[in-house]
Amino acid sequence: MRLSPDNWKLAILAGLAVSAAAVIALPASASFWIIGAVAAMIAAAFVVNAYRRKYYGGLLVAPAIAVLFVMNIFPLLWSLGLSFYAYQSNQQSIRFVGLANYIKVLTNDIMAPANWGALVNTAMFVVLTVTAQMVVGFLLAMLFAKQFPLRKYLLILVLTPMMLSVVASGVFFTYYYDPTFGILSYVVNAITGGQFILMSTKVGAVTGIVFADAWMWSPFVMLLVLAGLVSVPKYLYEAAAIDRVSKWRQFWTITFPYIRGLLMLALLFRTIEAFKLADLVILLTKGGNDTMTISYHLIRIANEQNKTSEGAALSYLMLFMVIVLTNLYLYIANRRSQGA
Amino acid sequence: MAEHNSIWEALGFRKASGVGEAGWGRTLIVAIVSFIYFLPVLFIIFTAFKPQDAALSVPPTLSPTSLFGLIPGQFVFTPTLENFGSVFMRSMTAGGAPEPTGFDRYFFNSIVIASSSVLLALVIGTLAAFGFSRYPLKGNDTYLFIILTTRMLPAIVVIIPVILMFRVVGLSGSYTGIILLYTAFNLAFTIWMMKSFFDELSLDVEDAARIDGSSDTRVFFKIALPQVIAGLAATFVFGLILTWNEFLFALLLSGPDTRTVPVAMNQAVSSGGRGTDWTLLAAIETLFLIPVFLVTFFLQNHLLRGVTFGTVKR
């Protein structure tokens, strides 16, 4: 054991001794910082070691992994642990119950039907909103793909909906859909003469939510697709024009390979976000008319009813589903790009 | 005639020529589409200028001017700047004297928290993305997938352990805590996005530079980074928009001194049990929109310049 800045084994040994002493002798808040400093010291040893061995991959990735571990992965593991305990955030007691929370969430007479209903609704919202966003975003990107006068100023108009705070745009959508004051009802009433209430049926409520969500997030898809579209070298199109390749074929053989990666990225991130749809539902329907989503349901269970560990169990079931879905999708995407 | 042309060209009016360019016909079509897409936002901005009683009128008032008699009088309202004043100073109780609302502080908080966390995520994330792209680790895809997983769970699941953790450490209600949390919140997207941009670059240029004796650091800063400026701009804009408007983390983790505008906005419009204060909400949102709108507008040139400008494609 030689004493040098890149000896990480020595750093770990010393670190363990110091943190154990700190935990025993000092209060929690002070010992937390000492353990943090020790972790930083060990990390520094790893960094120096990696630098001496020219191990750049690890070096470049380390800061990101460290931040993600402290702020995301550690809390995630914590709540995974909680899902095996009976724990309520407004009470002190905690005891180990194994898989009981998972069984309860899936089969309990009172909880299970609501959970399954929310799950089915979430699946419906994912399919509808992501499809709408991809189609609208893609069409918008095609509109903006070529250089034309004033393009810059028109593009920013389309991007603005994405910049609005969900609180404001959601509240204003309740106003647009409002049966007495809203614009939509005013227009429809003027045409049909009847009293039109969009949010009174399930179809109407779902349409309203999907419309608002697609309106807000299609620009996201558009911007990613556009970044791919403008990167296609012009000489490819010129060559295709000389060879009299049809527009349709040009799109599939030249344009599409350039935007495929970004299109996939947009699809991936919008799908993940759509699974978490809650804010618009809270603002527009409060879960009424059978529009409850799993994410809103979780907020109710974990925050309003204080059933922390049952919420954690339900969300890990959801995470499992998202992981299976994403893996399937990444597998298909990878196989496609290797085949091409 | 030639002089005339150059003035028009300087203003951005150009005749259609060559591949990838369209003329005024395209402008007209896109203008109509964009305007319709923008209408709900325009309505919010107009509402910010409405007097209180015009906000909930039936039929809804739509325009501050009659456009020379084009719009019937019942849809027109007289614009006022009162609402913007009441964002910062208003009476909290019925008939009370106007008092400061603290919104100047909340705007400051939003700017500090959003900009520092997005920049931090961009620096850390771009380095990591370059590492993942050029120096693959053992189990590279697994790391990338775990990073993606951090975005999959609803915020409410992560938030309870984070609240407990911050309480123990003494970070709750501090700038450091919320900035670190938002940095992590942005990292997954930054890494995936920047990796896909780095993957698109040609390795030939980098290899050529290495053969000519450039160090790895120099290759990164002088060759790889300049080629992904469009990607950096796009990632920065997305990160800023998401962080700027984030609500749930801010609601549960920011203290009275670090409260951000979305949280304050939610409290301001729903307090007092008088229902939503539409004109106040619209005024706050309009002011809140300006910074992020300007940043996006000025970064737009980079967004549209093209990812692989002037280089060999892999």
XYZ file of C-alpha atoms in Angstrom:
654
model
C 0.000 0.000 0.000
C 1.884 3.028 -1.142
C 0.660 6.524 -0.338
C -0.128 8.322 -3.585
C -3.061 10.376 -4.892
C -4.210 7.649 -7.292
C -4.266 4.801 -4.783
C -8.014 4.313 -4.619
C -7.847 1.151 -2.512
C -6.153 3.069 0.290
C -8.679 5.894 -0.147
C -11.601 3.489 0.269
C -10.086 1.910 3.391
C -9.365 5.273 5.022
C -12.787 6.560 3.934
C -14.649 3.638 5.492
C -12.801 4.091 8.791
C -13.456 7.856 8.903
C -17.156 7.568 7.978
C -17.780 4.795 10.496
C -16.216 6.959 13.208
C -18.254 9.980 12.075
C -21.567 8.091 12.096
C -20.936 6.862 15.646
C -19.626 10.091 17.125
C -21.490 12.881 15.306
C -25.151 13.805 14.581
C -26.674 12.830 11.219
C -26.380 16.201 9.498
C -22.660 16.590 10.276
C -21.732 13.009 9.470
C -23.548 13.249 6.139
C -21.163 15.985 5.032
C -18.134 14.036 6.272
C -19.264 10.991 4.294
C -19.767 13.298 1.307
C -16.200 14.592 1.632
C -14.898 11.043 1.902
C -16.821 10.047 -1.225
C -15.306 13.058 -3.008
C -11.830 11.970 -1.895
C -12.349 8.428 -3.194
C -13.751 9.820 -6.429
C -10.692 12.083 -6.781
C -8.433 9.055 -6.355
C -10.316 7.257 -9.112
C -10.056 10.325 -11.340
C -6.296 10.681 -10.900
C -5.918 6.950 -11.456
C -8.023 7.049 -14.624
C -6.121 10.075 -15.909
C -2.740 8.376 -15.442
C -3.994 5.334 -17.327
C -5.543 7.517 -20.070
C -8.968 6.030 -19.300
C -10.919 8.936 -20.814
C -14.291 7.186 -21.107
C -14.635 6.813 -17.363
C -13.273 10.289 -16.678
C -15.717 12.066 -18.963
C -18.718 10.147 -17.717
C -17.913 10.304 -13.988
C -19.357 13.767 -13.109
C -22.668 13.009 -14.788
C -22.954 9.633 -13.086
C -22.105 11.225 -9.719
C -24.820 13.905 -9.988
C -27.380 11.399 -11.250
C -26.517 8.969 -8.504
C -26.989 11.461 -5.671
C -30.091 13.196 -7.037
C -31.905 10.438 -8.916
C -30.656 6.902 -8.586
C -30.219 6.994 -4.810
C -33.764 8.389 -4.233
C -35.110 5.819 -6.710
C -33.470 2.974 -4.797
C -34.780 4.475 -1.568
C -38.354 4.413 -2.831
C -37.810 0.907 -4.213
C -36.891 -0.056 -0.643
C -39.958 1.748 0.702
C -42.207 -0.281 -1.576
C -41.386 -3.378 0.534
C -42.362 -1.670 3.797
C -45.633 -0.474 5.254
C -44.929 3.233 5.615
C -47.079 6.348 5.595
C -45.378 9.722 5.331
C -47.615 11.226 8.042
C -46.810 8.495 10.581
C -43.652 7.351 12.324
C -44.152 3.579 12.209
C -42.470 1.480 9.559
C -42.363 -2.287 9.173
C -41.252 -4.785 6.569
C -44.107 -6.412 4.629
C -42.310 -7.943 1.631
C -44.358 -8.071 -1.534
C -47.656 -7.268 0.205
C -47.858 -3.772 -1.302
C -47.462 -5.128 -4.817
C -50.104 -7.793 -4.255
C -52.440 -5.210 -2.729
C -51.974 -2.806 -5.629
C -52.684 -5.536 -8.174
C -55.466 -7.543 -6.547
C -57.142 -5.572 -3.727
C -60.892 -5.154 -4.322
C -60.831 -1.413 -3.680
C -57.465 -0.413 -5.116
C -56.962 -2.718 -8.084
C -59.880 -1.632 -10.333
C -58.881 2.050 -9.981
C -55.242 1.200 -10.718
C -56.084 -0.857 -13.790
C -58.475 1.825 -15.016
C -55.792 4.490 -14.651
C -53.331 2.229 -16.436
C -55.640 1.653 -19.396
C -56.307 5.389 -19.609
C -52.570 6.133 -19.513
C -51.952 3.689 -22.366
C -54.700 5.413 -24.343
C -53.228 8.868 -23.671
C -49.716 7.696 -24.595
C -50.883 6.348 -27.955
C -53.087 9.332 -28.779
C -50.836 12.196 -27.655
C -47.602 10.745 -29.029
C -49.203 9.950 -32.397
C -50.695 13.432 -32.608
C -47.404 15.074 -31.637
C -45.350 13.037 -34.088
C -47.724 13.702 -37.002
C -48.214 17.415 -36.322
C -44.548 17.945 -35.418
C -43.378 16.159 -38.543
C -45.729 18.108 -40.838
C -44.687 21.401 -39.256
C -41.012 20.478 -39.727
C -41.636 19.703 -43.413
C -43.248 23.141 -43.779
C -40.189 24.830 -42.299
C -37.573 22.605 -43.979
C -36.832 24.963 -46.852
C -35.412 28.451 -46.624
C -38.069 31.086 -47.301
C -38.538 34.770 -46.450
C -39.413 35.526 -42.788
C -38.909 31.881 -41.779
C -37.177 32.899 -38.558
C -40.110 34.991 -37.361
C -42.754 32.419 -38.222
C -40.817 29.594 -36.564
C -40.717 31.366 -33.221
C -44.526 31.716 -33.326
C -44.873 27.940 -33.616
C -42.317 27.330 -30.850
C -44.055 29.579 -28.309
C -46.720 27.096 -27.065
C -43.912 24.899 -25.725
C -42.513 27.806 -23.713
C -45.710 28.471 -21.767
C -45.919 27.313 -18.197
C -48.262 24.308 -17.930
C -49.998 26.054 -15.046
C -50.953 28.990 -17.260
C -51.742 27.153 -20.469
C -53.691 24.443 -18.651
C -55.786 26.998 -16.778
C -56.403 28.901 -20.000
C -57.513 25.716 -21.753
C -60.186 25.286 -19.069
C -61.287 28.757 -20.098
C -61.300 27.933 -23.827
C -63.365 24.809 -23.117
C -65.634 26.513 -20.567
C -69.342 25.997 -21.366
C -70.442 29.554 -20.491
C -67.471 31.845 -21.107
C -65.298 29.780 -23.460
C -64.585 30.456 -27.106
C -65.145 26.884 -28.236
C -68.647 26.634 -26.786
C -69.478 30.100 -28.094
C -68.542 29.111 -31.655
C -70.247 25.711 -31.530
C -73.384 27.171 -29.900
C -73.574 29.821 -32.601
C -73.477 27.126 -35.304
C -75.676 24.415 -33.771
C -77.838 26.561 -31.528
C -77.604 24.039 -28.683
C -75.615 24.064 -25.462
C -72.185 22.517 -26.099
C -70.083 21.243 -23.187
C -66.864 19.591 -24.371
C -65.853 18.156 -21.027
C -69.199 16.451 -20.322
C -68.396 13.194 -22.119
C -65.372 10.931 -21.974
C -64.645 11.335 -25.672
C -64.848 15.107 -25.328
C -62.676 15.220 -22.229
C -60.026 12.977 -23.787
C -60.081 15.029 -26.992
C -59.662 18.204 -24.967
C -56.663 16.873 -23.044
C -55.018 15.313 -26.102
C -55.530 18.507 -28.104
C -53.953 20.687 -25.402
C -51.036 18.299 -24.903
C -50.370 17.881 -28.622
C -50.570 21.640 -29.105
C -47.964 22.215 -26.401
C -45.483 19.493 -27.370
C -45.639 19.130 -31.153
C -43.080 21.967 -31.463
C -40.642 19.759 -29.535
C -40.912 17.041 -32.181
C -40.792 19.670 -34.902
C -37.536 21.162 -33.647
C -35.795 17.788 -33.432
C -36.971 16.725 -36.901
C -36.014 20.118 -38.279
C -32.493 19.780 -36.868
C -32.222 16.545 -38.877
C -33.793 17.996 -42.021
C -31.460 20.990 -42.276
C -28.442 18.721 -41.873
C -29.082 16.877 -45.158
C -26.368 18.019 -47.611
C -27.882 19.880 -50.570
C -25.734 18.081 -53.158
C -27.615 14.841 -52.490
C -30.870 16.442 -53.643
C -29.112 17.984 -56.629
C -27.736 14.596 -57.640
C -31.173 13.027 -57.184
C -32.758 15.754 -59.308
C -30.270 15.062 -62.100
C -31.085 11.351 -61.930
C -34.828 12.204 -61.977
C -35.566 10.379 -58.735
C -39.190 10.851 -57.664
C -39.906 13.056 -54.622
C -41.276 10.055 -52.732
C -38.108 8.036 -53.298
C -35.947 11.059 -52.495
C -37.667 11.298 -49.147
C -37.173 7.644 -48.219
C -33.615 7.233 -49.525
C -32.078 10.650 -48.744
C -34.120 12.547 -46.160
C -35.341 9.765 -43.911
C -31.931 8.263 -43.009
C -30.835 11.707 -41.811
C -33.832 12.314 -39.556
C -34.331 8.748 -38.331
C -32.089 9.100 -35.297
C -33.661 12.339 -34.127
C -37.172 11.096 -34.917
C -36.502 8.085 -32.695
C -35.157 10.334 -29.938
C -38.290 12.486 -30.128
C -40.508 9.403 -30.013
C -38.579 7.982 -27.053
C -38.713 11.124 -24.942
C -42.313 11.991 -25.781
C -43.420 8.441 -24.908
C -41.655 8.621 -21.546
C -43.162 12.045 -20.836
C -46.627 10.920 -21.956
C -46.529 8.137 -19.373
C -46.119 10.825 -16.750
C -49.049 12.950 -17.966
C -50.678 14.459 -14.884
C -50.710 18.259 -14.819
C -53.119 18.778 -17.725
C -55.489 16.152 -16.343
C -55.437 17.796 -12.906
C -56.182 21.202 -14.402
C -58.732 20.189 -17.043
C -60.832 17.350 -15.605
C -59.463 16.517 -12.120
C -59.633 12.909 -13.269
C -63.377 13.076 -13.920
C -65.120 11.367 -16.849
C -62.788 8.409 -16.564
C -59.668 10.349 -17.540
C -57.584 9.410 -14.490
C -53.982 8.668 -15.450
C -51.534 6.566 -13.493
C -49.296 9.510 -12.683
C -52.144 11.605 -11.257
C -53.416 8.542 -9.425
C -49.960 8.232 -7.838
C -49.979 11.859 -6.716
C -53.307 11.164 -5.018
C -52.161 7.952 -3.339
C -48.742 9.173 -2.255
C -49.391 12.825 -1.514
C -53.039 13.251 -0.633
C -53.701 9.882 1.014
C -50.129 9.561 2.351
C -49.877 5.922 1.227
C -46.211 6.330 0.380
C -45.178 2.717 0.060
C -48.221 1.637 -1.938
C -47.584 4.513 -4.317
C -43.962 3.393 -4.643
C -45.067 -0.174 -5.413
C -47.495 1.012 -8.081
C -44.898 3.272 -9.663
C -42.351 0.466 -9.835
C -44.906 -1.672 -11.664
C -45.291 1.254 -14.049
C -41.519 1.650 -14.379
C -41.279 -2.031 -15.259
C -43.761 -1.531 -18.072
C -41.983 1.550 -19.409
C -38.640 -0.273 -19.303
C -40.016 -3.240 -21.249
C -41.553 -0.879 -23.791
C -38.403 1.248 -24.181
C -36.157 -1.782 -24.477
C -38.382 -3.251 -27.152
C -38.307 0.013 -28.983
C -34.528 0.522 -28.659
C -34.038 -3.055 -29.844
C -36.118 -2.404 -32.959
C -34.389 0.924 -33.578
C -30.921 -0.630 -33.247
C -31.764 -3.563 -35.487
C -33.111 -1.217 -38.139
C -30.029 0.994 -38.121
C -27.726 -2.032 -38.329
C -29.758 -3.498 -41.163
C -29.666 -0.275 -43.185
C -32.803 48.305 -59.921
C -29.750 46.539 -58.566
C -29.743 48.765 -55.491
C -33.393 48.024 -54.936
C -32.691 44.301 -54.971
C -29.964 44.526 -52.362
C -32.204 46.380 -49.913
C -34.842 43.699 -50.261
C -32.225 41.027 -49.827
C -30.812 42.758 -46.763
C -34.276 42.610 -45.216
C -34.423 38.876 -45.814
C -36.670 38.978 -48.870
C -35.084 36.700 -51.386
C -36.285 35.255 -54.625
C -36.633 31.506 -54.860
C -33.548 29.960 -56.353
C -31.901 26.571 -56.259
C -32.514 23.540 -54.100
C -33.844 23.989 -50.578
C -35.289 27.446 -51.104
C -38.898 28.426 -51.473
C -40.461 31.782 -52.234
C -43.227 34.001 -50.895
C -45.866 31.410 -51.706
C -44.434 29.205 -48.965
C -44.243 32.197 -46.623
C -47.965 32.829 -47.052
C -48.951 29.220 -46.336
C -46.641 28.926 -43.328
C -47.766 32.327 -42.016
C -51.398 31.185 -41.952
C -50.533 27.886 -40.239
C -48.219 29.572 -37.718
C -50.771 32.249 -36.893
C -53.481 29.686 -36.184
C -51.027 27.713 -34.074
C -50.108 30.871 -32.171
C -53.721 32.006 -31.514
C -54.149 30.504 -28.020
C -50.933 32.243 -26.930
C -52.066 35.499 -28.501
C -55.297 35.243 -26.528
C -53.347 34.908 -23.264
C -51.208 37.923 -24.151
C -54.315 39.969 -25.024
C -55.979 38.920 -21.772
C -53.037 40.473 -19.931
C -54.070 43.837 -21.379
C -57.792 43.487 -20.637
C -59.579 45.374 -17.882
C -60.879 43.042 -15.139
C -64.520 43.142 -16.264
C -63.710 42.324 -19.913
C -61.929 39.078 -19.034
C -65.063 36.963 -18.621
C -67.436 38.746 -20.981
C -69.782 36.760 -23.234
C -69.025 36.779 -26.150
C -65.268 36.704 -25.415
C -63.432 39.880 -26.352
C -60.747 39.099 -28.873
C -58.879 42.192 -29.972
C -57.649 45.531 -28.595
C -58.459 47.342 -31.862
C -61.354 47.044 -34.275
C -58.846 46.885 -37.192
C -60.606 49.771 -38.998
C -64.086 48.380 -38.394
C -63.208 44.846 -39.459
C -64.007 43.337 -36.060
C -67.483 44.011 -34.570
C -67.522 46.246 -31.486
C -68.676 43.515 -29.093
C -65.363 41.638 -29.570
C -63.168 44.694 -28.901
C -61.759 45.704 -25.498
C -59.865 48.789 -24.376
C -56.298 47.797 -23.478
C -54.841 48.668 -20.060
C -51.458 48.205 -18.381
C -52.985 47.893 -14.890
C -52.524 44.113 -14.693
C -48.753 44.300 -15.109
C -48.564 46.733 -12.202
C -50.637 44.428 -10.007
C -48.187 41.572 -10.633
C -45.701 43.442 -8.439
C -47.956 45.635 -6.286
C -51.545 44.873 -5.310
C -53.830 44.850 -2.314
C -54.027 41.391 -0.811
C -57.280 41.928 1.076
C -60.474 43.511 -0.210
C -60.085 47.303 -0.008
C -56.607 47.068 1.549
C -53.634 49.215 0.599
C -51.394 47.896 -2.219
C -48.406 45.963 -0.959
C -45.428 44.382 -2.770
C -46.100 40.805 -3.875
C -42.452 39.711 -4.019
C -42.714 38.755 -7.668
C -39.479 40.604 -8.494
C -37.733 38.146 -6.183
C -39.492 35.155 -7.769
C -38.445 36.255 -11.253
C -34.861 36.614 -10.027
C -35.048 33.110 -8.488
C -36.384 31.575 -11.690
C -33.609 33.160 -13.748
C -30.811 32.104 -11.375
C -32.082 28.554 -10.821
C -33.006 27.759 -14.432
C -29.915 29.243 -16.085
C -27.351 27.809 -13.678
C -28.825 24.313 -13.634
C -29.215 24.128 -17.420
C -25.661 25.371 -18.003
C -24.280 22.947 -15.430
C -26.180 20.061 -17.039
C -24.959 21.141 -20.473
C -21.281 21.132 -19.405
C -21.432 17.840 -17.484
C -23.759 16.213 -20.004
C -21.761 17.167 -23.096
C -18.559 15.759 -21.567
C -20.381 12.547 -20.678
C -21.987 12.312 -24.121
C -18.585 12.688 -25.776
C -17.239 9.974 -23.500
C -20.136 7.632 -24.294
C -19.760 8.326 -27.993
C -15.950 8.152 -28.427
C -14.600 6.104 -25.524
C -17.268 3.436 -24.947
C -17.110 1.866 -21.502
C -17.698 -1.760 -20.758
C -21.492 -2.013 -20.723
C -21.908 1.393 -22.401
C -25.531 0.796 -23.410
C -26.439 -0.307 -19.897
C -25.140 2.975 -18.448
C -27.054 4.938 -21.064
C -30.194 2.999 -20.319
C -29.909 3.513 -16.555
C -29.499 7.229 -17.213
C -32.662 7.163 -19.297
C -34.483 5.294 -16.538
C -34.051 8.299 -14.238
C -36.566 10.150 -16.411
C -39.157 7.363 -16.473
C -40.653 7.505 -12.999
C -43.190 10.198 -12.155
C -41.618 13.036 -10.164
C -43.789 12.236 -7.150
C -41.932 8.948 -6.561
C -38.486 10.554 -6.529
C -39.626 13.552 -4.546
C -40.378 11.881 -1.192
C -36.846 10.467 -0.669
C -35.369 13.728 -1.971
C -37.375 15.764 0.552
C -36.203 13.498 3.376
C -32.619 13.621 2.122
C -32.611 17.427 1.803
C -34.089 17.781 5.278
C -31.285 15.685 6.797
C -28.566 17.539 4.910
C -30.077 20.991 5.412
C -30.463 21.674 1.702
C -34.238 22.121 1.697
C -35.249 25.586 0.573
C -31.719 26.453 -0.607
C -30.525 27.376 -4.078
C -27.878 24.610 -4.081
C -30.410 21.856 -3.505
C -32.871 22.839 -6.189
C -30.118 23.674 -8.709
C -28.503 20.245 -8.199
C -31.868 18.535 -8.516
C -32.677 20.363 -11.749
C -29.191 19.588 -13.082
C -29.881 15.892 -12.602
C -33.369 16.416 -14.057
C -31.792 17.810 -17.257
C -28.845 15.430 -17.513
C -30.619 12.448 -19.061
C -31.988 14.462 -21.941
C -28.711 16.375 -22.432
C -26.622 13.192 -22.580
C -28.932 11.365 -25.004
C -29.357 14.378 -27.224
C -25.653 15.319 -27.368
C -24.639 11.702 -27.873
C -26.863 11.448 -30.938
C -25.218 14.608 -32.299
C -21.671 13.357 -31.597
C -22.557 9.993 -33.177
C -23.502 11.773 -36.393
C -20.061 13.368 -36.784
C -17.432 11.909 -39.063
C -14.489 10.306 -37.316
C -12.232 10.962 -40.332
C -11.686 14.603 -39.422
C -10.849 13.748 -35.811
C -8.471 10.980 -36.856
C -6.748 13.298 -39.306
C -6.250 15.855 -36.549
C -4.813 13.196 -34.225
C -2.353 12.058 -36.920
C -1.278 15.686 -37.281
C -0.423 15.686 -33.574
C -3.497 17.181 -31.893
C -4.106 16.108 -28.315
C -7.416 14.511 -27.300
C -8.410 17.699 -25.484
C -7.695 19.753 -28.578
C -9.720 17.373 -30.776
C -12.687 17.801 -28.453
C -12.568 21.595 -28.206
C -11.383 22.522 -31.688
C -12.985 19.849 -33.872
C -15.872 17.990 -32.245
C -17.445 20.828 -30.248
C -17.697 23.443 -33.056
C -19.569 20.911 -35.189
C -22.307 20.314 -32.630
C -23.159 23.943 -31.870
C -26.650 23.379 -33.314
C -27.060 20.475 -30.921
C -25.813 22.517 -27.967
C -28.230 25.318 -28.823
C -31.171 22.933 -29.196
C -30.348 21.121 -25.951
C -29.946 24.406 -24.091
C -33.302 25.671 -25.367
C -35.148 22.462 -24.456
C -33.522 22.275 -21.055
C -34.265 25.910 -20.335
C -37.920 25.587 -21.362
C -38.455 22.472 -19.240
C -36.673 23.864 -16.182
C -38.191 27.328 -16.510
C -41.695 25.898 -16.303
C -41.107 22.986 -13.921
C -43.766 22.996 -11.232
C -43.894 19.922 -8.981
C -40.261 19.862 -7.738
C -40.342 23.614 -7.256
C -43.608 23.427 -5.323
C -42.326 20.811 -2.897
C -38.664 21.787 -2.560
C -38.307 25.551 -2.816
C -38.513 27.605 0.344
C -39.998 31.108 0.694
C -36.701 32.664 -0.467
C -36.140 30.373 -3.436
C -39.723 30.144 -4.722
C -39.912 30.186 -8.517
C -42.511 31.934 -10.645
C -44.664 28.884 -11.609
C -45.253 28.124 -7.920
C -45.942 31.763 -7.065
C -48.186 32.043 -10.125
C -50.247 29.082 -8.961
C -50.644 30.629 -5.501
C -51.406 34.108 -6.805
C -54.248 33.096 -9.092
C -55.968 30.635 -6.780
C -55.666 32.458 -3.454
C -58.546 34.070 -1.613
C -61.193 31.659 -2.908
C -62.447 34.127 -5.512
C -61.784 31.772 -8.397
C -59.139 32.300 -11.043
C -57.887 35.834 -11.540
C -57.613 35.616 -15.336
C -56.058 38.979 -16.113
C -53.446 38.611 -13.347
C -52.534 35.083 -14.515
C -52.204 36.291 -18.093
C -50.025 39.230 -17.041
C -47.681 37.010 -15.008
C -47.454 34.463 -17.825
C -46.786 37.163 -20.424
C -43.924 38.619 -18.360
C -42.671 35.111 -17.602
C -42.648 34.209 -21.300
C -40.395 37.107 -22.361
C -36.947 35.840 -21.176
C -37.286 32.317 -22.557
C -38.810 33.667 -25.772
C -35.829 36.004 -26.287
C -33.247 33.277 -25.575
C -34.933 30.934 -28.063
C -35.151 33.680 -30.650
C -31.454 34.536 -30.428
C -30.328 30.905 -30.452
C -32.514 30.146 -33.437
C -29.826 30.873 -36.004
C -27.723 28.138 -34.457
C -30.684 25.785 -34.384
C -31.219 26.133 -38.103
C -27.648 26.318 -39.306
C -27.373 22.579 -39.782
C -25.742 19.912 -37.731
C -22.950 18.794 -40.014
C -22.176 22.097 -41.649
C -19.300 21.666 -44.080
C -17.951 18.338 -42.890
C -17.875 14.786 -44.083
C -20.775 12.701 -42.945
C -20.098 9.328 -41.448
